[in-house]
mmCIF file of C-alpha atoms and ligand atoms in Angstrom:
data_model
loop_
_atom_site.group_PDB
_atom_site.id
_atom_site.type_symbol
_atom_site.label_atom_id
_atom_site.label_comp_id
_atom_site.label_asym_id
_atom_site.label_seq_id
_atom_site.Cartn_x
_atom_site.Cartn_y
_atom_site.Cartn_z
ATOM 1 C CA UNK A 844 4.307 29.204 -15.900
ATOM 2 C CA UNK A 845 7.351 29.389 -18.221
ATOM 3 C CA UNK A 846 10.970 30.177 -17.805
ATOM 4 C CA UNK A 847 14.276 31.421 -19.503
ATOM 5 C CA UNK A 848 11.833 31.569 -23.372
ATOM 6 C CA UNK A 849 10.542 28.023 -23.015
ATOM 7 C CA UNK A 850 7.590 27.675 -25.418
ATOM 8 C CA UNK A 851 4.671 26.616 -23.853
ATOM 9 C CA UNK A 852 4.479 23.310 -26.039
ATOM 10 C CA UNK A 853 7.593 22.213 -24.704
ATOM 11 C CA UNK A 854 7.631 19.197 -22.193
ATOM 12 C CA UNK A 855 9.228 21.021 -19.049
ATOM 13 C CA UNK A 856 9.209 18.244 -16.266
ATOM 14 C CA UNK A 857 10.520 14.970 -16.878
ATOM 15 C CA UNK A 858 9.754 11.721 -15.101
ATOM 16 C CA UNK A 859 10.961 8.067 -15.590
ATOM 17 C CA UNK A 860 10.786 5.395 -12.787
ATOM 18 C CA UNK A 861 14.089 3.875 -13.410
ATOM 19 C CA UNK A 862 13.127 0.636 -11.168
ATOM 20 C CA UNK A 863 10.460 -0.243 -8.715
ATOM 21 C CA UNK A 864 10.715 -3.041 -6.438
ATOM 22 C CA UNK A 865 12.200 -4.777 -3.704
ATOM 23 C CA UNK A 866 15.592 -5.776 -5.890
ATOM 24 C CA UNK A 867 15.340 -1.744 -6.275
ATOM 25 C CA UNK A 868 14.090 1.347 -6.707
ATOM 26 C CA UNK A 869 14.746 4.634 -8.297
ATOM 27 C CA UNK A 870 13.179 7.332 -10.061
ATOM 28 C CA UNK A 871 14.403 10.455 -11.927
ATOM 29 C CA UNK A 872 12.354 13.933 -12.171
ATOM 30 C CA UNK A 873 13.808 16.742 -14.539
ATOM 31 C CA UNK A 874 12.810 20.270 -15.168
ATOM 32 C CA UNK A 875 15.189 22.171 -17.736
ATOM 33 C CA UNK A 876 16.967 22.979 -14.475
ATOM 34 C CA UNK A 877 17.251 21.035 -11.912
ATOM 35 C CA UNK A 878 17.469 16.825 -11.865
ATOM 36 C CA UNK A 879 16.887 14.506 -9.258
ATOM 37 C CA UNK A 880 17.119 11.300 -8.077
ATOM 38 C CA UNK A 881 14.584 9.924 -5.544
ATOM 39 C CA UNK A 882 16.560 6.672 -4.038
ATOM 40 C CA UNK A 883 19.642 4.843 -4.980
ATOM 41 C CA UNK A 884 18.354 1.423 -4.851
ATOM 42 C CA UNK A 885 20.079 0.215 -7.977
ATOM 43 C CA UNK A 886 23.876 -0.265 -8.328
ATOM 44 C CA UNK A 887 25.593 2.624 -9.688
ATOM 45 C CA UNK A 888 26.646 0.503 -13.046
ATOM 46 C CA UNK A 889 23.136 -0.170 -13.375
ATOM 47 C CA UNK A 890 21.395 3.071 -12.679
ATOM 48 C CA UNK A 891 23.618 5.074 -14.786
ATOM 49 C CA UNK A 892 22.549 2.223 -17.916
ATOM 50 C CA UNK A 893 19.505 3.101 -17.394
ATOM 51 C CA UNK A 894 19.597 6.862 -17.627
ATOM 52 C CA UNK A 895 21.798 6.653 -20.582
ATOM 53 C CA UNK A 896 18.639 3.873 -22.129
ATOM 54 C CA UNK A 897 16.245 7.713 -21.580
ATOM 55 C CA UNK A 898 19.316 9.598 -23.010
ATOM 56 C CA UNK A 899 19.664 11.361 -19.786
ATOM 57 C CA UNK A 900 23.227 12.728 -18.725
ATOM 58 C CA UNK A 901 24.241 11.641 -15.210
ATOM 59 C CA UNK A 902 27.000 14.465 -15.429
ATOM 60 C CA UNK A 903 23.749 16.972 -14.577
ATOM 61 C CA UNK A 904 22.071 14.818 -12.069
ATOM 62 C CA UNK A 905 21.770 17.900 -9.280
ATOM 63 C CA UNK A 906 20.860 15.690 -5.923
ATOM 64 C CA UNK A 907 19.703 12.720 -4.670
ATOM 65 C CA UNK A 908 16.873 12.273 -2.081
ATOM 66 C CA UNK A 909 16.284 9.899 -0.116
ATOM 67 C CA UNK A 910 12.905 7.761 1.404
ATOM 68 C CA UNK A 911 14.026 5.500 3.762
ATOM 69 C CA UNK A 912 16.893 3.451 4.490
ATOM 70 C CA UNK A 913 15.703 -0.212 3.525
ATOM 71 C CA UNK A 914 18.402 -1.457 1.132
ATOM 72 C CA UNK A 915 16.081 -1.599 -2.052
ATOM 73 C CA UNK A 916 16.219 2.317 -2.033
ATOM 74 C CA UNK A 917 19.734 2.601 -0.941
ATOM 75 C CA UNK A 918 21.789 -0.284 -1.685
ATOM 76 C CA UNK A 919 23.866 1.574 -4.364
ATOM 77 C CA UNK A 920 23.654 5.107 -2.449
ATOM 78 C CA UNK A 921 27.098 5.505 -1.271
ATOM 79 C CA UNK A 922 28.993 4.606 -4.297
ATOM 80 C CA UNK A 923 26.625 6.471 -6.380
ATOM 81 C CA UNK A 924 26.869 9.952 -4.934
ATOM 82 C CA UNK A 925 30.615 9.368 -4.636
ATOM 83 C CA UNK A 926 30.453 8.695 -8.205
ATOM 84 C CA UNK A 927 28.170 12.008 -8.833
ATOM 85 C CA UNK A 928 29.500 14.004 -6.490
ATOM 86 C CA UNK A 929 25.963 15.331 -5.593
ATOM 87 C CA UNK A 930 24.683 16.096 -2.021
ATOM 88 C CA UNK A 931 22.435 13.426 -0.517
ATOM 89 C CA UNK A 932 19.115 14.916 0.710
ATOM 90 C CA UNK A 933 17.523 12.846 3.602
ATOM 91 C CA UNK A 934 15.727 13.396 7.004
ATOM 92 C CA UNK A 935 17.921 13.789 10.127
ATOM 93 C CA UNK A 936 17.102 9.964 11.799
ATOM 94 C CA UNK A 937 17.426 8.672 8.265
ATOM 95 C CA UNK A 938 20.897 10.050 8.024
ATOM 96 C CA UNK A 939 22.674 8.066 10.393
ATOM 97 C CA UNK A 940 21.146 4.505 9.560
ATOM 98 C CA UNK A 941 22.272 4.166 5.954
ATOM 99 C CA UNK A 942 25.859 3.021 5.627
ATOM 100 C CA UNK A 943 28.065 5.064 4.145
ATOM 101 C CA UNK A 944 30.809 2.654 3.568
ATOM 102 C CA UNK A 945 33.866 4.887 4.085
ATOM 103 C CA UNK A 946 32.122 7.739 1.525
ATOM 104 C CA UNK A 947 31.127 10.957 3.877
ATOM 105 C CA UNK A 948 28.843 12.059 0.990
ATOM 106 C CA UNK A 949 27.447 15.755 1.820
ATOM 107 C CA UNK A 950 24.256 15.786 3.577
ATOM 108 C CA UNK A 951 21.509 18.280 3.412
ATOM 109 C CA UNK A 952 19.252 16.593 6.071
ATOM 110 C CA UNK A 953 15.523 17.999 7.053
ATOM 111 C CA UNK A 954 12.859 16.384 8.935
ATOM 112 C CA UNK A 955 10.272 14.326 7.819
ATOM 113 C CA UNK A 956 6.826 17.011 6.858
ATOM 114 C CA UNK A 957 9.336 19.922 5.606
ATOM 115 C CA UNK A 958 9.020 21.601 2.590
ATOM 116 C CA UNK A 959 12.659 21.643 0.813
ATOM 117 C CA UNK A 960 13.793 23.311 -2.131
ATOM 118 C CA UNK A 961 15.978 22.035 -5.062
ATOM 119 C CA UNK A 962 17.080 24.514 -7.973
ATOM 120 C CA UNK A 963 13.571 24.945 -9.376
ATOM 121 C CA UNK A 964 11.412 21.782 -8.083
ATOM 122 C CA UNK A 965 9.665 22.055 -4.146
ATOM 123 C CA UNK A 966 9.065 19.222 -2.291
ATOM 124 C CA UNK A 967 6.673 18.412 0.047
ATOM 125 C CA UNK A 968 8.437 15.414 2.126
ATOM 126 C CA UNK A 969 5.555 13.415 4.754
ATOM 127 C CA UNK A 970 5.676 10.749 7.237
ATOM 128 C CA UNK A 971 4.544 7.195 5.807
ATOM 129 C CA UNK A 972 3.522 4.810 7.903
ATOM 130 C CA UNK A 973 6.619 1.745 7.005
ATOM 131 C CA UNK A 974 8.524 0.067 9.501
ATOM 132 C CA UNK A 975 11.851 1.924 9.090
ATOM 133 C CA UNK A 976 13.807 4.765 11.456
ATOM 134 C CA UNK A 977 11.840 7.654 9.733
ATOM 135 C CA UNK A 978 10.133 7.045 6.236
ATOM 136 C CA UNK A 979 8.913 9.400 3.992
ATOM 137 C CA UNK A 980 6.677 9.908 0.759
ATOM 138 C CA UNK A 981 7.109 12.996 -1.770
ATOM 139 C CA UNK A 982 5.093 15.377 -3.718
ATOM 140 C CA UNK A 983 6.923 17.511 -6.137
ATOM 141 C CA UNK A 984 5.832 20.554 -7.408
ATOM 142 C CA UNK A 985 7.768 22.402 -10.636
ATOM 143 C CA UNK A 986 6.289 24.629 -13.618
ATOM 144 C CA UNK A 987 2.913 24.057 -12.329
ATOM 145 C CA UNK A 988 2.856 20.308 -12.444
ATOM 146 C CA UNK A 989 2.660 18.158 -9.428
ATOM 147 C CA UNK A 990 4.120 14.868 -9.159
ATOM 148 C CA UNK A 991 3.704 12.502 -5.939
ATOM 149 C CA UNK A 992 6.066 9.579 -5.150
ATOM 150 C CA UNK A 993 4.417 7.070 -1.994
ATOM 151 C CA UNK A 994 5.904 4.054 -2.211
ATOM 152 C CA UNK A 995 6.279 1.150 1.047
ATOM 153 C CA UNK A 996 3.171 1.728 3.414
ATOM 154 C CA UNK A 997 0.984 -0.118 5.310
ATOM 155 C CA UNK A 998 -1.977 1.788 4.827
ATOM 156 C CA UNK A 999 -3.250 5.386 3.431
ATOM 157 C CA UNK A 1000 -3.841 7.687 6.196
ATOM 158 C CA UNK A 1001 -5.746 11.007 5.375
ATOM 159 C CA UNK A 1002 -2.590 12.825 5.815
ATOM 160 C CA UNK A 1003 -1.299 11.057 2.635
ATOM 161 C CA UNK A 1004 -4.646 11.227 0.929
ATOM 162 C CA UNK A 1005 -4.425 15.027 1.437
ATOM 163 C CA UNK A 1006 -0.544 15.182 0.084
ATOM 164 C CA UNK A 1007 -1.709 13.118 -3.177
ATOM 165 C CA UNK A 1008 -4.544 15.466 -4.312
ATOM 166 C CA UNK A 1009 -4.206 17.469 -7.246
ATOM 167 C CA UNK A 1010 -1.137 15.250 -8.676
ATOM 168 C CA UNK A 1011 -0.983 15.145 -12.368
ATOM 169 C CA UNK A 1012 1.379 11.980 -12.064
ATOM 170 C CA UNK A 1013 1.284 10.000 -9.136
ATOM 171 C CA UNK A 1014 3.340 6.812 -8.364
ATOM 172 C CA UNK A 1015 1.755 4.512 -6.107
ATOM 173 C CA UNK A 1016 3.110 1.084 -4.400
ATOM 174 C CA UNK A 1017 1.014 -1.939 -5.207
ATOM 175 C CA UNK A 1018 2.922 -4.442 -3.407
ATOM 176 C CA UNK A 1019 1.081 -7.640 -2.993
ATOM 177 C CA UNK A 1020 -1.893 -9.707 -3.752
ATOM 178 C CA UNK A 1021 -3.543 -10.934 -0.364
ATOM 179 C CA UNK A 1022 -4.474 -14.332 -1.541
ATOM 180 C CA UNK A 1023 -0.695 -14.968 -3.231
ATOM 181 C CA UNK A 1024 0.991 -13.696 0.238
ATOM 182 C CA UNK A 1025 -0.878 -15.870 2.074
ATOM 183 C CA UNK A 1026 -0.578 -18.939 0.057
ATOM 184 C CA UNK A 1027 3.047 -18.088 -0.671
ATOM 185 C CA UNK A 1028 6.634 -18.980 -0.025
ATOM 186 C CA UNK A 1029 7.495 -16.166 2.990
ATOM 187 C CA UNK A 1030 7.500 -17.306 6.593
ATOM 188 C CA UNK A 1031 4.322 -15.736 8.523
ATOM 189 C CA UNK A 1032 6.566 -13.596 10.270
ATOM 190 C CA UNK A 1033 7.337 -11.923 7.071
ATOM 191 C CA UNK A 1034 3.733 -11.808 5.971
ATOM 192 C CA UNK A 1035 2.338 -10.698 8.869
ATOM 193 C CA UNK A 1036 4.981 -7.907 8.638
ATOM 194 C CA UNK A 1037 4.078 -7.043 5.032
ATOM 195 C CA UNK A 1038 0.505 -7.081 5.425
ATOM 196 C CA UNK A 1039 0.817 -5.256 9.025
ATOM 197 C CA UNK A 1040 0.307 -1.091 9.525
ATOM 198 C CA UNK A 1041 3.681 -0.629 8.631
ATOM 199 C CA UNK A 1042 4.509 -3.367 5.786
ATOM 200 C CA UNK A 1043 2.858 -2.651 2.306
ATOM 201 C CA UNK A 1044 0.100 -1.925 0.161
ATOM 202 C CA UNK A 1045 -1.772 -4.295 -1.237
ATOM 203 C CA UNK A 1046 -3.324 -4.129 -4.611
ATOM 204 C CA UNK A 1047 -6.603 -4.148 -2.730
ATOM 205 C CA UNK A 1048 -6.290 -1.205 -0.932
ATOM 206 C CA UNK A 1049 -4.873 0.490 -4.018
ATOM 207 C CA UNK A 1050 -8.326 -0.426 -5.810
ATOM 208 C CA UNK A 1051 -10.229 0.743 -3.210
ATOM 209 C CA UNK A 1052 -8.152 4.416 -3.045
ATOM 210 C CA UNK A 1053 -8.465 4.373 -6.435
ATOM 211 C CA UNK A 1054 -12.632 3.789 -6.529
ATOM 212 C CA UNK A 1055 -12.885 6.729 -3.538
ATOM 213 C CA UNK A 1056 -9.803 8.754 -3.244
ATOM 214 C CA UNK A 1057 -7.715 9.759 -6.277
ATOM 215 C CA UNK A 1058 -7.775 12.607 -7.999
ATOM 216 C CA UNK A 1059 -9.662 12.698 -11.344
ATOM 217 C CA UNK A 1060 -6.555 15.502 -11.915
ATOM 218 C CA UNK A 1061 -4.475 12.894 -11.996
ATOM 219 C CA UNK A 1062 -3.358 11.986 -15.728
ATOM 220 C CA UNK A 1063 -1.219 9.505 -15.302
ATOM 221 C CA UNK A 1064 -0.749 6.250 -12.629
ATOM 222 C CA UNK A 1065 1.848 4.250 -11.789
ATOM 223 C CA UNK A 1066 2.160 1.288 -10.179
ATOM 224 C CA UNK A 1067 4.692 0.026 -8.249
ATOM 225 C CA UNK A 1068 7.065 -2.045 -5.965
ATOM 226 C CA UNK A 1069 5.225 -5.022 -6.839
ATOM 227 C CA UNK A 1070 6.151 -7.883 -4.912
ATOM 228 C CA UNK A 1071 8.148 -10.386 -7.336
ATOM 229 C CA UNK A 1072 6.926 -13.405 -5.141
ATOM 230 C CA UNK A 1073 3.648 -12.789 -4.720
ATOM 231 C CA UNK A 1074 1.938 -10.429 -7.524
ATOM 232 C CA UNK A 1075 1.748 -10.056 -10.980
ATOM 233 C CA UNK A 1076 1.438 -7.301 -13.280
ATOM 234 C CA UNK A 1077 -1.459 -8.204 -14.895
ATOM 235 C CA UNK A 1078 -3.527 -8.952 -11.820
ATOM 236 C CA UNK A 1079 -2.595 -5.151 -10.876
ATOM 237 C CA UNK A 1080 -3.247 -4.082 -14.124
ATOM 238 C CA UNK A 1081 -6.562 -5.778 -14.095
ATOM 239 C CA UNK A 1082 -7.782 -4.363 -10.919
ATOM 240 C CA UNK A 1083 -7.054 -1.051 -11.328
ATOM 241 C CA UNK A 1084 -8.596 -0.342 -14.624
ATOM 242 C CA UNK A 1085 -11.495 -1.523 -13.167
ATOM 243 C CA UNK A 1086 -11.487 0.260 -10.564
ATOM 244 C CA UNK A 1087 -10.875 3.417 -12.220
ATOM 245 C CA UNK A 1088 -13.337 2.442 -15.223
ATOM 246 C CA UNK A 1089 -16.014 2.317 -12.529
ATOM 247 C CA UNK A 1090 -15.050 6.019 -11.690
ATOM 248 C CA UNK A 1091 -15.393 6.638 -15.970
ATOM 249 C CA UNK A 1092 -11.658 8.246 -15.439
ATOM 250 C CA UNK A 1093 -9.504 7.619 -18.377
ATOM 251 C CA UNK A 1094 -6.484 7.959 -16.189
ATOM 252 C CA UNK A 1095 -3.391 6.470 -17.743
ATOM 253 C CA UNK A 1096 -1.925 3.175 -16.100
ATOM 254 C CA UNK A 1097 1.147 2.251 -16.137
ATOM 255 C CA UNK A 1098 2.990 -1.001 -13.798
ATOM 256 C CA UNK A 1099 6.687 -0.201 -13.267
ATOM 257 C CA UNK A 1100 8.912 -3.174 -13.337
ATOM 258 C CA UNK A 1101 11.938 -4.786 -11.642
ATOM 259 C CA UNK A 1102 14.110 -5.051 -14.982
ATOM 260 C CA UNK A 1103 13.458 -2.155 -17.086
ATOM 261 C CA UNK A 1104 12.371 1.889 -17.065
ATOM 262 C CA UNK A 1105 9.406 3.154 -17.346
ATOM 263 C CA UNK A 1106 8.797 5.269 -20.211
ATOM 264 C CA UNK A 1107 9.544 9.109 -19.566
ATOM 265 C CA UNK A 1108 6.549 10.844 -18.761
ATOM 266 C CA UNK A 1109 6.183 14.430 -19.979
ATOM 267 C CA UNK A 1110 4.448 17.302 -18.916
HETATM 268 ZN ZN1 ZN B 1806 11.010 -0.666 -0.708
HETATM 269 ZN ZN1 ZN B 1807 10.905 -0.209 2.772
#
């Protein structure tokens, strides 16, 4: 599927996973139309750095959409739209818990399992099971290419298992190694709330999707919102390539990181 006399060897949507993790999270995805960014977790000095490191114009970001209101993913919201002027999309319980700080940005709010529209990308928006008012995962569909976005949940229900197949870049949370949480420096409350139904994935159960559930479609993996206290990149690394070498897919691995972009993916 092309538009407006784009040549077929062009690369038409654009994705780069500005940050990932709990000191914040953001990702961009472009089509020659329409850009987006999927949470504000970053300050807005910092996020627009990093779109200028992928040469990207923040002048022709369209919207910004919002998971859930946990400060990693909104922390530099507010001052960030104000800054774009872009409409903040977000589910109607979301809305009201993130604070605005003054800024009454416009909202386009849905609920969590609708399909929206923006310009030329559809998005299929579905409930995650995370302990905030109303979280939600995303899988994006533009020029024929589908893209889904599931980061903080306690577990993979079929529902999401359904929503990831057929994406030809998925980002997945990978939050924590079981053995490092336990042994680690949070109070039990905490890990009992990260490991619980509605805390995060750990790299176990990513290994085990990834041995029964995803998508040999899928071209390209990502890994994310590692814990800083208690993984490491290389143990997710590790784990996942052989998990998916025991599946013989040559799927593409990437770990996003705290401090720096990922590269832009292109398809
Ligand atoms: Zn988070
Ligand atoms: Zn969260």
């Amino acid at each position: 599927m092309c538009y407006n006399g784009s040549s077929g060897e062009d690369a038409i949507v654009r994705i780069c996973v500005l940050a990932s993790g709990s000191s914040g999270n953001s990702t961009l995805i472009s089509t020659g139309r329409t850009r987006l960014l999927v949470d504000a977790g970053l300050s807005r000095r910092e996020t627009l750095a990093r779109l200028a490191s992928i040469g990207e114009q923040p002048g022709q970001i369209g919207a910004i959409l919002i998971s859930h209101e946990h400060s990693d993913h909104v922390a530099g919201l507010p001052v960030l739209a104000k800054h774009l002027k872009v409409p903040v999309y977000l589910t109607h319980l979301t809305a009201p818990s993130v604070s605005w700080n003054g800024y009454d940005p416009k909202l386009e709010t849905f609920q969590a399992g609708s399909r929206i529209v923006i310009g030329d990308i559809e998005i299929d928006t579905f409930t995650i099971p995370h302990d905030a008012v109303d979280p939600i995962g995303f899988s994006f569909r533009a020029e024929g290419v589908k893209v889904g976005l599931v980061t903080d949940l306690g577990y993979i229900p079929d529902s999401i298992k359904f929503h990831l197949r057929g994406c030809d870049l998925l980002v997945l949370e990978s939050n924590h190694d079981l053995e490092m949480l336990k042994v680690g420096p949070y109070p039990w409350p905490v890990k009992q709330r990260i490991m619980g139904r509605n805390g995060h994935l750990s790299n176990d159960v990513v290994c085990e999707f990834l041995r029964t559930e995803l998508d040999p479609a899928t071209t390209t993996l990502v890994l994310g919102h590692l814990s800083e206290h208690n993984n490491h990149p290389e143990i997710v690394r590790l784990g996942a390539l052989q998990a998916l070498a025991g599946r013989s897919l040559f799927t593409k691995l990437v770990i996003a990181e705290h401090r720096e972009p990922t590269e832009v993916f292109e398809y």
